[in-house]
Coordinates of C-alpha atoms in Angstrom, one line a residue:
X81 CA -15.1 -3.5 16.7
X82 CA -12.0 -6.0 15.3
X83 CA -9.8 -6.6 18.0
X84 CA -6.1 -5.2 17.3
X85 CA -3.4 -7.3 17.7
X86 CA 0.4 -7.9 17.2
X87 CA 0.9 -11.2 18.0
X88 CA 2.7 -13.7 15.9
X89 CA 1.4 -17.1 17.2
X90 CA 3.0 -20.3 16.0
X91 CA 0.8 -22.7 13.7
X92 CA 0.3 -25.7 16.6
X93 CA -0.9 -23.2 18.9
X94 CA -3.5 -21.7 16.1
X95 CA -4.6 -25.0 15.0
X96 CA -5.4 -25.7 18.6
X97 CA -7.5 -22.1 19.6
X98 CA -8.7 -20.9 16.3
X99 CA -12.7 -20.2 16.8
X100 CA -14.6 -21.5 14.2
X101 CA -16.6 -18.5 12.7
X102 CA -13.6 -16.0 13.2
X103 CA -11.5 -14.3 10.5
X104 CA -8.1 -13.2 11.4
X105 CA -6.8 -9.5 8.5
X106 CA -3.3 -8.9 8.2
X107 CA -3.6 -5.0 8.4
X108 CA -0.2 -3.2 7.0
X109 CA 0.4 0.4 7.4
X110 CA -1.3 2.7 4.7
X111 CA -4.7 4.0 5.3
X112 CA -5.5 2.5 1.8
X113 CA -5.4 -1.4 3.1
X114 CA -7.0 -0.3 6.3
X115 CA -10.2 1.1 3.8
X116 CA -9.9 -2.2 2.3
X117 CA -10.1 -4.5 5.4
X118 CA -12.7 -2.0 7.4
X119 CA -15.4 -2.6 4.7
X120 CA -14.7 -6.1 4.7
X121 CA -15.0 -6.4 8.8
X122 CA -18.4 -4.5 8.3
X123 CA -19.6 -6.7 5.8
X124 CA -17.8 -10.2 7.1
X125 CA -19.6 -9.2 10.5
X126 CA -23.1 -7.6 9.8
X127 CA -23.9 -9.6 6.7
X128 CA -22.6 -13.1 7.4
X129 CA -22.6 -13.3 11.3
X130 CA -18.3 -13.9 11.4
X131 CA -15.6 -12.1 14.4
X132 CA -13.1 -10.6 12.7
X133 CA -9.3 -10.5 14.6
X134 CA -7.3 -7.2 12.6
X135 CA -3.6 -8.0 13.2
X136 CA -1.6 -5.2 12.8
X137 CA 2.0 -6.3 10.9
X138 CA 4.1 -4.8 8.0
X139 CA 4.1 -6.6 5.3
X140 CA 7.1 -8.9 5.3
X141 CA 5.7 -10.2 8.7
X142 CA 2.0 -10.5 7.2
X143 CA 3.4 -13.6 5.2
X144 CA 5.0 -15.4 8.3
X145 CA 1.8 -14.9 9.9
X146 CA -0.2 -16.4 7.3
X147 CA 2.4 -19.6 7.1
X148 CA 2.6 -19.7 10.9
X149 CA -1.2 -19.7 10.9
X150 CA -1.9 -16.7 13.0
X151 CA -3.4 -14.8 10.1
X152 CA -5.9 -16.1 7.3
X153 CA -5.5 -13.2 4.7
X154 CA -3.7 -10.4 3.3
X155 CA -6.5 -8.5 1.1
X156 CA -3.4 -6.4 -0.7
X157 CA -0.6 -7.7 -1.7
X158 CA 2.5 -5.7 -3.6
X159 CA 4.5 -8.2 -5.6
X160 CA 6.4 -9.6 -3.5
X161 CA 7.5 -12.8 -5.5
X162 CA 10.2 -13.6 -3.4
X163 CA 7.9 -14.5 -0.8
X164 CA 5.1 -16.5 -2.8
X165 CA 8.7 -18.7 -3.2
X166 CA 9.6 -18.8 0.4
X167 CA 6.0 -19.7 1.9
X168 CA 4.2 -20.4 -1.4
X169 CA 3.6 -24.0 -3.0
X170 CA 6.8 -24.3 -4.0
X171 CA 8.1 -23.7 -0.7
X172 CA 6.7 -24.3 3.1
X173 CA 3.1 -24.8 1.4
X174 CA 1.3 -22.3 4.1
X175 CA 0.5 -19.2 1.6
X176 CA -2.1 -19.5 -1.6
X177 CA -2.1 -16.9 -4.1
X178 CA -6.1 -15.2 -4.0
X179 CA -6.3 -13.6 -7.1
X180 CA -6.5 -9.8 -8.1
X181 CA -8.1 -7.5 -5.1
X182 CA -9.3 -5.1 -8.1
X183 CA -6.7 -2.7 -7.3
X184 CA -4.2 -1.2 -9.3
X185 CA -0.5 -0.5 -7.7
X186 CA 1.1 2.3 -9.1
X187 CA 4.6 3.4 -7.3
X188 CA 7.4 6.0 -8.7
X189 CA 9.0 9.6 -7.5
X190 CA 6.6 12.6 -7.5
X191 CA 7.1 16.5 -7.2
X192 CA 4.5 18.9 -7.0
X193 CA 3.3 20.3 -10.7
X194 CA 4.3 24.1 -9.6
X195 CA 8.0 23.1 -9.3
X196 CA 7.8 21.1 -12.3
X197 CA 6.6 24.5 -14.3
X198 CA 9.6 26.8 -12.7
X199 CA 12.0 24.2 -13.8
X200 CA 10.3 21.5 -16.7
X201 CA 13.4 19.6 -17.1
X202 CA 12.9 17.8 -13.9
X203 CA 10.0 15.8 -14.9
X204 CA 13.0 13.2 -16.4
X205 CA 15.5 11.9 -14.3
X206 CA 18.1 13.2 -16.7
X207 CA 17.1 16.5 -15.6
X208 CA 16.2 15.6 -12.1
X209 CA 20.1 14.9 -11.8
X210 CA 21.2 18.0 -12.8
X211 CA 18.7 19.9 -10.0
X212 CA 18.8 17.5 -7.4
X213 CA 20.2 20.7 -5.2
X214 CA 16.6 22.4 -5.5
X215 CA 15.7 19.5 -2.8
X216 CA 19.6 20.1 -0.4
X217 CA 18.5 20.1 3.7
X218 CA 21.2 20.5 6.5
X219 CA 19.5 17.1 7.3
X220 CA 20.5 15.0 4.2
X221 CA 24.3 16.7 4.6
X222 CA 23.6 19.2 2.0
X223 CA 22.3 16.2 -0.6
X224 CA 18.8 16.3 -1.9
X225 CA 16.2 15.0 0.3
X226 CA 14.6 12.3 -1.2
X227 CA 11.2 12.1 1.1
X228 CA 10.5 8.2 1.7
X229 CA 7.7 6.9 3.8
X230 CA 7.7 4.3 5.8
X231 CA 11.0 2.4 5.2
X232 CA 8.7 -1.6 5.5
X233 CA 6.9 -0.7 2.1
X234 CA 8.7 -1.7 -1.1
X235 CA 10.7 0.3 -2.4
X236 CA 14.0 0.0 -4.7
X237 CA 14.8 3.5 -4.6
X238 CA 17.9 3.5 -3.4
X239 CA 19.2 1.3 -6.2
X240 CA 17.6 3.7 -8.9
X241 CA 19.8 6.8 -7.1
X242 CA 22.8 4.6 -7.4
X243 CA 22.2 3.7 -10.8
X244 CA 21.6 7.2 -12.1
X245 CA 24.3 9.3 -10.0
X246 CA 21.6 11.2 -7.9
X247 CA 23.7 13.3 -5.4
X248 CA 20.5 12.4 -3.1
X249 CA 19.6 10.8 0.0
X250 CA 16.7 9.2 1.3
X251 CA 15.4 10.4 4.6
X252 CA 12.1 7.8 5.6
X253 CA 9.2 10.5 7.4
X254 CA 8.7 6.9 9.4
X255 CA 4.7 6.2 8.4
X256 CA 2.4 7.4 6.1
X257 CA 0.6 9.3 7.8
X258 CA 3.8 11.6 8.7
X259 CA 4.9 11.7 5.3
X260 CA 1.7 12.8 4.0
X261 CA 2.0 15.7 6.8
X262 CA 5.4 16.8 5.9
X263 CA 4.5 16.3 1.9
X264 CA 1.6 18.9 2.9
X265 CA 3.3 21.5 4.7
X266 CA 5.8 21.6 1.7
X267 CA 3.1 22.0 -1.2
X268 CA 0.9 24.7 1.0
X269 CA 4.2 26.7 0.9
X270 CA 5.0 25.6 -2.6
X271 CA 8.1 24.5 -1.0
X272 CA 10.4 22.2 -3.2
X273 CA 9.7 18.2 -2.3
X274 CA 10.5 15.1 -4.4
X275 CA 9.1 12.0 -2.4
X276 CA 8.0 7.9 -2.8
X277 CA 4.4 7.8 -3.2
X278 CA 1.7 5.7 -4.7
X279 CA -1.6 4.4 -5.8
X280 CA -4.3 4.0 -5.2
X281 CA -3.9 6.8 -2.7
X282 CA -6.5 9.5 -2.0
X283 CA -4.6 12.7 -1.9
X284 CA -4.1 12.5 -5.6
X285 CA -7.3 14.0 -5.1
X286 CA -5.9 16.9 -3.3
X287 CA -2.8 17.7 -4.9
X288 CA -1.0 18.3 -8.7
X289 CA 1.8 15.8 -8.9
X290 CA 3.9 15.1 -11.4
X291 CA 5.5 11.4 -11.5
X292 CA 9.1 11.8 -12.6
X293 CA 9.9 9.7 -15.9
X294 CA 12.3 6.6 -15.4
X295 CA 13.2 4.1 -18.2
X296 CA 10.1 1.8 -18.3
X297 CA 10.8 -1.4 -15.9
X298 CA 11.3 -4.7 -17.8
X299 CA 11.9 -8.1 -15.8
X300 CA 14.7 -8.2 -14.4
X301 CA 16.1 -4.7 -14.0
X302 CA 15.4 -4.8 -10.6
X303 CA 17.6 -8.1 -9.9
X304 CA 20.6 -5.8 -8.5
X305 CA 19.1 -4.2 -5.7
X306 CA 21.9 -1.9 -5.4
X307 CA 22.1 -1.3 -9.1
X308 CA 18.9 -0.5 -10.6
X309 CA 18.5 0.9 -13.9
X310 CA 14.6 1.1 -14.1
X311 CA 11.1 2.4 -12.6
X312 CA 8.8 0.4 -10.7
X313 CA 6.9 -2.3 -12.4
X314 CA 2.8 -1.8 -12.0
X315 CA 1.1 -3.8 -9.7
X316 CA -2.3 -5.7 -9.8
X317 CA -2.7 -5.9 -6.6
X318 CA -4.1 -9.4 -5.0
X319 CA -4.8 -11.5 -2.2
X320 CA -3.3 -13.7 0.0
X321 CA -4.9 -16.6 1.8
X322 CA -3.5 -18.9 4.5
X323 CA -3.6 -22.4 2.7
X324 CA -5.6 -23.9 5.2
X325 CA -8.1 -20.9 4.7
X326 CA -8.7 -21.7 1.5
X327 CA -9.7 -25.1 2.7
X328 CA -12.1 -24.9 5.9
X329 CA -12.8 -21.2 5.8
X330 CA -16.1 -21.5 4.5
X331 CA -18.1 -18.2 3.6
X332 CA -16.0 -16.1 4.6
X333 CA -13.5 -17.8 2.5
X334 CA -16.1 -17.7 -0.5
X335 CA -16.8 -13.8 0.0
X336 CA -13.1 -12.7 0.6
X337 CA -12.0 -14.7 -2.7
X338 CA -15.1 -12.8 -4.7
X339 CA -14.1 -9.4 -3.3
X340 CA -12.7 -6.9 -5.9
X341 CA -13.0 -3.5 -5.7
X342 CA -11.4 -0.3 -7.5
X343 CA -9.2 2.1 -6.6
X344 CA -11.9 5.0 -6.6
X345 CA -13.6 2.5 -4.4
X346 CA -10.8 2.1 -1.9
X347 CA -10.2 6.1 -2.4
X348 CA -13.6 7.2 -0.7
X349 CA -13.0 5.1 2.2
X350 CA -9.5 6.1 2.7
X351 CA -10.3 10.1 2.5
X352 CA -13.2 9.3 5.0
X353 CA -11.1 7.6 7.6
X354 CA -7.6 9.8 6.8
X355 CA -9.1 13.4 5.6
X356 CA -12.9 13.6 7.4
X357 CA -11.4 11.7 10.6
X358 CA -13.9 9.3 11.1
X359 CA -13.7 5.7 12.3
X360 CA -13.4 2.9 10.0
X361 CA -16.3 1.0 11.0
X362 CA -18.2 4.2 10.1
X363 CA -16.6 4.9 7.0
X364 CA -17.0 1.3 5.7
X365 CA -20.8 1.5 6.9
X366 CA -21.4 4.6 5.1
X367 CA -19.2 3.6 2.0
X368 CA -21.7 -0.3 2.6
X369 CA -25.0 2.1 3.0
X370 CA -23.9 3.6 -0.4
X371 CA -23.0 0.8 -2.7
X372 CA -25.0 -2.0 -2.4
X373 CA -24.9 -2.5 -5.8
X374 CA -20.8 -3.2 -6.1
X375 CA -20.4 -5.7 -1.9
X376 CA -23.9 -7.5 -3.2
X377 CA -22.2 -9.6 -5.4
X378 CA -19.3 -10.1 -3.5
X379 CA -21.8 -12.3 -1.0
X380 CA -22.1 -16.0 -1.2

């Protein structure tokens, strides 16, 4: 097993320990990225001989990792231009863009499909703002709830609410895992629930959502973040390496920058480990026993 941990060592003191033959994952929080990096610890490990190090960080601290040098790569990345910038090559010089993961991010609002066919206008944010009271809690002071997740992830939502006059308020569950639980209880008892939520993501799977309808994101509508007149952009996901990766990281370099896999892909594993309960090592062997065909050619 990866060891786990939370450490953010500077770069002379990385340069000084770092084991030849060992690759260091950022891991962020979504059961999605942890698919991801499982399968690739199975295969980094049993098919090319490397020790893997999983450190566990949210995302913003991922990329200080990777310029610090305390982590070689984070296998998905969500936009996040203003970093590239900071610790790219136009900046410190310590993060290199690794190309598209295969993934495709998708984030917006969601309600369940049965609310949606009690009251249809809701599928718009026009009408969303006209029933934002079929969502009021004591807990959001008598505003609709808007459910958020873990309050790291990106998210410009509250600039969207601003921008469109939603009497709502966001109230973060805290993780994924919690908002997935509360987002459950609600649709078992067709209870109304408006939340943040994404793709990939396996409990699509599972339940009948309906993204709401924003005015379609063009660059730059996001610039205000208090004032944002748009949806989210889509994603294609990627990866990013630490620069000196790139350079001395050898196979395991070489595999990680061949690796691309789908969202259906990243799916199974993430139902196995979040849904079935199992391990990740054993839902990336099983998901490795299984598709030989796809991780062969991600091999040097």
């Amino acid at each position: 097993m990866p060891l786990v941990t939370s450490c953010l060592a500077s770069a002379t003191e990385n340069d000084a320990s770092e084991a030849p033959g060992e690759v260091r994952i950022a891991v962020n929080g979504w059961v999605g990225y942890q698919a991801s990096a499982a399968v690739l610890t199975y295969l980094l490990e049993n098919e090319l001989g490397y020790r893997t190090e999983h450190v566990q960080l949210d995302e913003d601290a991922s990329w200080r990792g990777l310029d610090g040098g305390s982590v070689d790569v984070i296998v998905e990345n969500w936009g996040h231009q203003e970093q590239m910038e900071l610790y790219g090559p136009g900046g410190t010089g310590g993060a290199a863009d690794g190309g598209p993961n295969g993934n495709e991010g998708i984030i917006g609002w969601y309600i369940p499909k049965y609310l949606v066919e009690e009251h249809p206008e809701i599928g718009t944010v026009k009408g969303l703002k006209k029933n934002t009271d079929l969502f009021a809690s004591p807990q959001s002071e008598d505003k609709g709830v808007f459910l958020g997740s873990d309050p790291s992830f990106v998210t410009q939502d509250q600039g969207m609410i601003n921008n469109f006059g939603l009497d709502l308020k966001i109230v973060y569950a805290g993780s994924e895992e919690e908002q997935i639980s509360e987002i459950r209880e609600r649709y078992e008892q067709e209870e109304p629930v408006l939340f943040y939520f994404y793709q990939p993501q396996w409990l699509f799977e599972d339940f009948d959502l309906v993204q709401v309808e924003f005015p379609e994101y063009v660059e730059g509508c996001e610039i205000d973040p208090e004032d944002i007149g748009c949806g989210y952009p889509e994603y294609e996901l990627n990866k990013i390496f630490r620069k000196g990766f790139t350079e001395k990281g050898g196979d395991a370099y070489r595999f990680l920058d061949k690796w691309q896999w789908t969202n259906e892909d990243q799916n199974t594993v993430a139902r196995m480990i979040a849904d079935e309960g199992m391990d990740p090592e054993d839902a990336a062997a099983e998901w490795v026993a299984d598709n030989s065909d796809v991780w062969q050619d991600w091999l040097p």
